Short mmCIF file of C-alpha atoms and ligand atoms in Angstrom, two decimals:
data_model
loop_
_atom_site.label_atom_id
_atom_site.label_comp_id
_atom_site.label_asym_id
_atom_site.label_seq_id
_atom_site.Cartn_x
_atom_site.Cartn_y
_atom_site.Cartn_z
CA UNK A 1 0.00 0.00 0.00
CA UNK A 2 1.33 3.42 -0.69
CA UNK A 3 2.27 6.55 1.70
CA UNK A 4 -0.98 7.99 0.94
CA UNK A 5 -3.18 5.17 1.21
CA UNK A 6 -2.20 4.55 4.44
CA UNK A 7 -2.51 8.20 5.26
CA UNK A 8 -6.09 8.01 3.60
CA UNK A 9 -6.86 4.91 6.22
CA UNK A 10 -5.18 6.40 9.48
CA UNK A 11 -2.23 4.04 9.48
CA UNK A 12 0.44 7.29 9.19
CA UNK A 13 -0.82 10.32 11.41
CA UNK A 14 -1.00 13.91 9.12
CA UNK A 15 -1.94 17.35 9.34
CA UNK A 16 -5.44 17.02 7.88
CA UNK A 17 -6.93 19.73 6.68
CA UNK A 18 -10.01 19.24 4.73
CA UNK A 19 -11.63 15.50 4.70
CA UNK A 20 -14.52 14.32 2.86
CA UNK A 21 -15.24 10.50 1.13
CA UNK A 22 -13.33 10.80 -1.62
CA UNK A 23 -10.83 13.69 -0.87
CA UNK A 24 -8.06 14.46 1.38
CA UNK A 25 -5.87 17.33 2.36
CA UNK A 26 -3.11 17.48 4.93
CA UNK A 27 -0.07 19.55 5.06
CA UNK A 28 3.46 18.28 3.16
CA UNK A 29 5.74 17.13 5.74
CA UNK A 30 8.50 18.67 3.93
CA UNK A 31 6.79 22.23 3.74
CA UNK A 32 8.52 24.26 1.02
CA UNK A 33 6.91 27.43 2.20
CA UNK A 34 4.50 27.18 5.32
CA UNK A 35 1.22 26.37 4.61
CA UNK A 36 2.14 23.85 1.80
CA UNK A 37 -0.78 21.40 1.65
CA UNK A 38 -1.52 18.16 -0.45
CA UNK A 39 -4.61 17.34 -2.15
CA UNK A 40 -5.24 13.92 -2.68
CA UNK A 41 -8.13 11.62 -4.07
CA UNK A 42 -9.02 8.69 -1.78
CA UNK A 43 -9.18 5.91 -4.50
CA UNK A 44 -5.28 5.14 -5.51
CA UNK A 45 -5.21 6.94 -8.76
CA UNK A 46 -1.53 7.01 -9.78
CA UNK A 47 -1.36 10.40 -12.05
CA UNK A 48 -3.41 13.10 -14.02
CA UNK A 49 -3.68 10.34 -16.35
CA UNK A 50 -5.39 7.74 -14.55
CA UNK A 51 -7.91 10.19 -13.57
CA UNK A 52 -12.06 10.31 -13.99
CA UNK A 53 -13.73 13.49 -15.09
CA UNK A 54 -15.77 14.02 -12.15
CA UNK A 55 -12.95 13.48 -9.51
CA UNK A 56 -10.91 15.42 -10.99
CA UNK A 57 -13.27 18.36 -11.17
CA UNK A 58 -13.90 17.86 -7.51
CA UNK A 59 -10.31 17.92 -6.86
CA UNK A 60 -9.92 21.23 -8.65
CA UNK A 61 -12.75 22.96 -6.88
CA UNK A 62 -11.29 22.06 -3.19
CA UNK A 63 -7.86 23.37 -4.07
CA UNK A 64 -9.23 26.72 -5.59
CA UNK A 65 -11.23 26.62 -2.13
CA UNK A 66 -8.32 25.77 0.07
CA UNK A 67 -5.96 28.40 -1.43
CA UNK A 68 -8.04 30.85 -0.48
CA UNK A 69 -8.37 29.55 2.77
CA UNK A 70 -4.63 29.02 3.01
CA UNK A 71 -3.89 32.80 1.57
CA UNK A 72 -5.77 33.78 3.83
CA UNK A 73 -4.77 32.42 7.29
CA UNK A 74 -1.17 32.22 6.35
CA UNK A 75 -1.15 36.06 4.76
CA UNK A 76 0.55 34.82 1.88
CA UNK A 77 1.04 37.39 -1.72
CA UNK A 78 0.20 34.20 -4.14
CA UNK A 79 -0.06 30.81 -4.30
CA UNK A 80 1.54 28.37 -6.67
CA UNK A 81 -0.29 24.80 -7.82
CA UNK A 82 1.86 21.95 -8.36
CA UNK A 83 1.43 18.66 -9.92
CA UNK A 84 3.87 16.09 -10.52
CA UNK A 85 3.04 13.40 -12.88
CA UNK A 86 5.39 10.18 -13.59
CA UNK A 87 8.95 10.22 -11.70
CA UNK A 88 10.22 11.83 -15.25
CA UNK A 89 8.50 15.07 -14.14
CA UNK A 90 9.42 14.67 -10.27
CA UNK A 91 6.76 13.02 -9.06
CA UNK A 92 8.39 10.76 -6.01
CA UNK A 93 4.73 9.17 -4.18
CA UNK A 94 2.74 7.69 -7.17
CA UNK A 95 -0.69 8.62 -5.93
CA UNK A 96 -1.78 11.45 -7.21
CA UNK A 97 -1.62 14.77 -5.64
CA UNK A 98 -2.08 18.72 -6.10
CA UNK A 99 0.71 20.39 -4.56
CA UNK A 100 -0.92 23.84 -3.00
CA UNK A 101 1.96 26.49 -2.32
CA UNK A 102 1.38 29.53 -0.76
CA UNK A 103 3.96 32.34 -1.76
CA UNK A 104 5.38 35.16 0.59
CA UNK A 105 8.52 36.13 -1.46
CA UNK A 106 10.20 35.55 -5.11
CA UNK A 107 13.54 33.51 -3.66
CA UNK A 108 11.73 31.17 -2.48
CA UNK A 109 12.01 29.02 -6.04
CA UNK A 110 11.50 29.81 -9.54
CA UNK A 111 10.30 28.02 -12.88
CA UNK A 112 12.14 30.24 -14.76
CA UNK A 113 14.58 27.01 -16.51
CA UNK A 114 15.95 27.39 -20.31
CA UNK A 115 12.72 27.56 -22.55
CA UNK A 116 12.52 26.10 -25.87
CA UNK A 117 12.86 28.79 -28.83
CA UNK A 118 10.42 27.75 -31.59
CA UNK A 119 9.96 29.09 -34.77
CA UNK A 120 6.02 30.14 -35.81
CA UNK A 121 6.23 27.23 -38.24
CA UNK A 122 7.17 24.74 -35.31
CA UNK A 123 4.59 26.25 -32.87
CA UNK A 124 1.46 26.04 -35.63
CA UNK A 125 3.00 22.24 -36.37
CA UNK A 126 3.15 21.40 -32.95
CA UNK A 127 -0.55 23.11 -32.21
CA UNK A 128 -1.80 21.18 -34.61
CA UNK A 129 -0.45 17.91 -33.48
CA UNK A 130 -1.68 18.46 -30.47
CA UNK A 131 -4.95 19.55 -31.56
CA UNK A 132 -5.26 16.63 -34.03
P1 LIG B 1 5.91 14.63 -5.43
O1 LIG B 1 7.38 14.87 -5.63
O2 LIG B 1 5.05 15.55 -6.26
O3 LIG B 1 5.54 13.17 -5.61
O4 LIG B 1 5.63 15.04 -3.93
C1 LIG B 1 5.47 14.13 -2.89
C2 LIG B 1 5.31 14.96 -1.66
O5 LIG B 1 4.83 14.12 -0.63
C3 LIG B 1 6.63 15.57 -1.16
O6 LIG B 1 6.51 16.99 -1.13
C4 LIG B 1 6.78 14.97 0.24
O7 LIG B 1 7.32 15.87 1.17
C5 LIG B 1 5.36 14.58 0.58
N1 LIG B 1 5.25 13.50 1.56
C6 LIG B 1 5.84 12.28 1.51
N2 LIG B 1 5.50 11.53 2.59
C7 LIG B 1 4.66 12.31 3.32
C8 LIG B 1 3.94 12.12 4.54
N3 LIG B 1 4.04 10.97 5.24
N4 LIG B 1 3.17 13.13 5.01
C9 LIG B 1 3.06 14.28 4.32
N5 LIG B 1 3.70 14.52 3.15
C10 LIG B 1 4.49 13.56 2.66
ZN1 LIG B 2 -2.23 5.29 -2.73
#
């Protein structure tokens, strides 16, 4: 059974949150910035990709409502939402999860890597691709 699973059925204590039947949030033990939460379906889904319509929609919903709430107590300036899909992209627990984390200054990390420089050719192919 996996980290979260047995958070989901009480057998590893955390910081809940919010609870319902088929969500979960508790706080990250490793807390990048304070306040950093984890949203987390109940049923084992392993990434974005596994994922039902209606959970995910449900999942979305309670983290727009919990970054308020977390903006809010915690007085944070923004809030960045995080999620890590395969271990390619980082992700280290394979059930999936919506990393919520609230920002107080710009140090604290960045995105900002080495983009890709396409031409408007490459961007229109690629569009399409995707679109196709
Ligand atoms: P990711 O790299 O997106 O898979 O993130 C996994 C996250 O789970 C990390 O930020 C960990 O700190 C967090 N994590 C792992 N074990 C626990 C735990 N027992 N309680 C709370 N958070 C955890
Ligand atoms: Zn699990």
């Amino acid at each position: 059974m996996c980290v979260f699973c047995k958070i989901i059925n009480n057998e590893i204590g955390s910081y809940k949150i919010y609870e319902d039947e088929k969500i979960l949030a508790f706080l990250d033990i490793s807390q990048l910035t304070i306040g950093h939460t984890l949203v987390i379906p109940k049923k084992h889904y392993e990434t974005i990709l596994d994922l039902d319509s209606e959970t995910s929609k449900e999942i979305f919903d309670l983290v727009r409502k919990l970054s308020l709430k977390i903006v809010k107590a915690t007085g944070a300036k923004g809030v960045n939402i995080i999620n890590n899909n395969n271990e390619i992209a980082g992700q280290a627990v394979n059930h999936f999860h919506i990393h919520i984390i609230p920002r107080y200054n710009t140090q604290e990390f960045s995105f900002n890597t080495n983009p890709n420089k396409l031409t408007e050719e490459e961007f229109i192919e690629l569009a399409n691709k995707i679109n196709n």
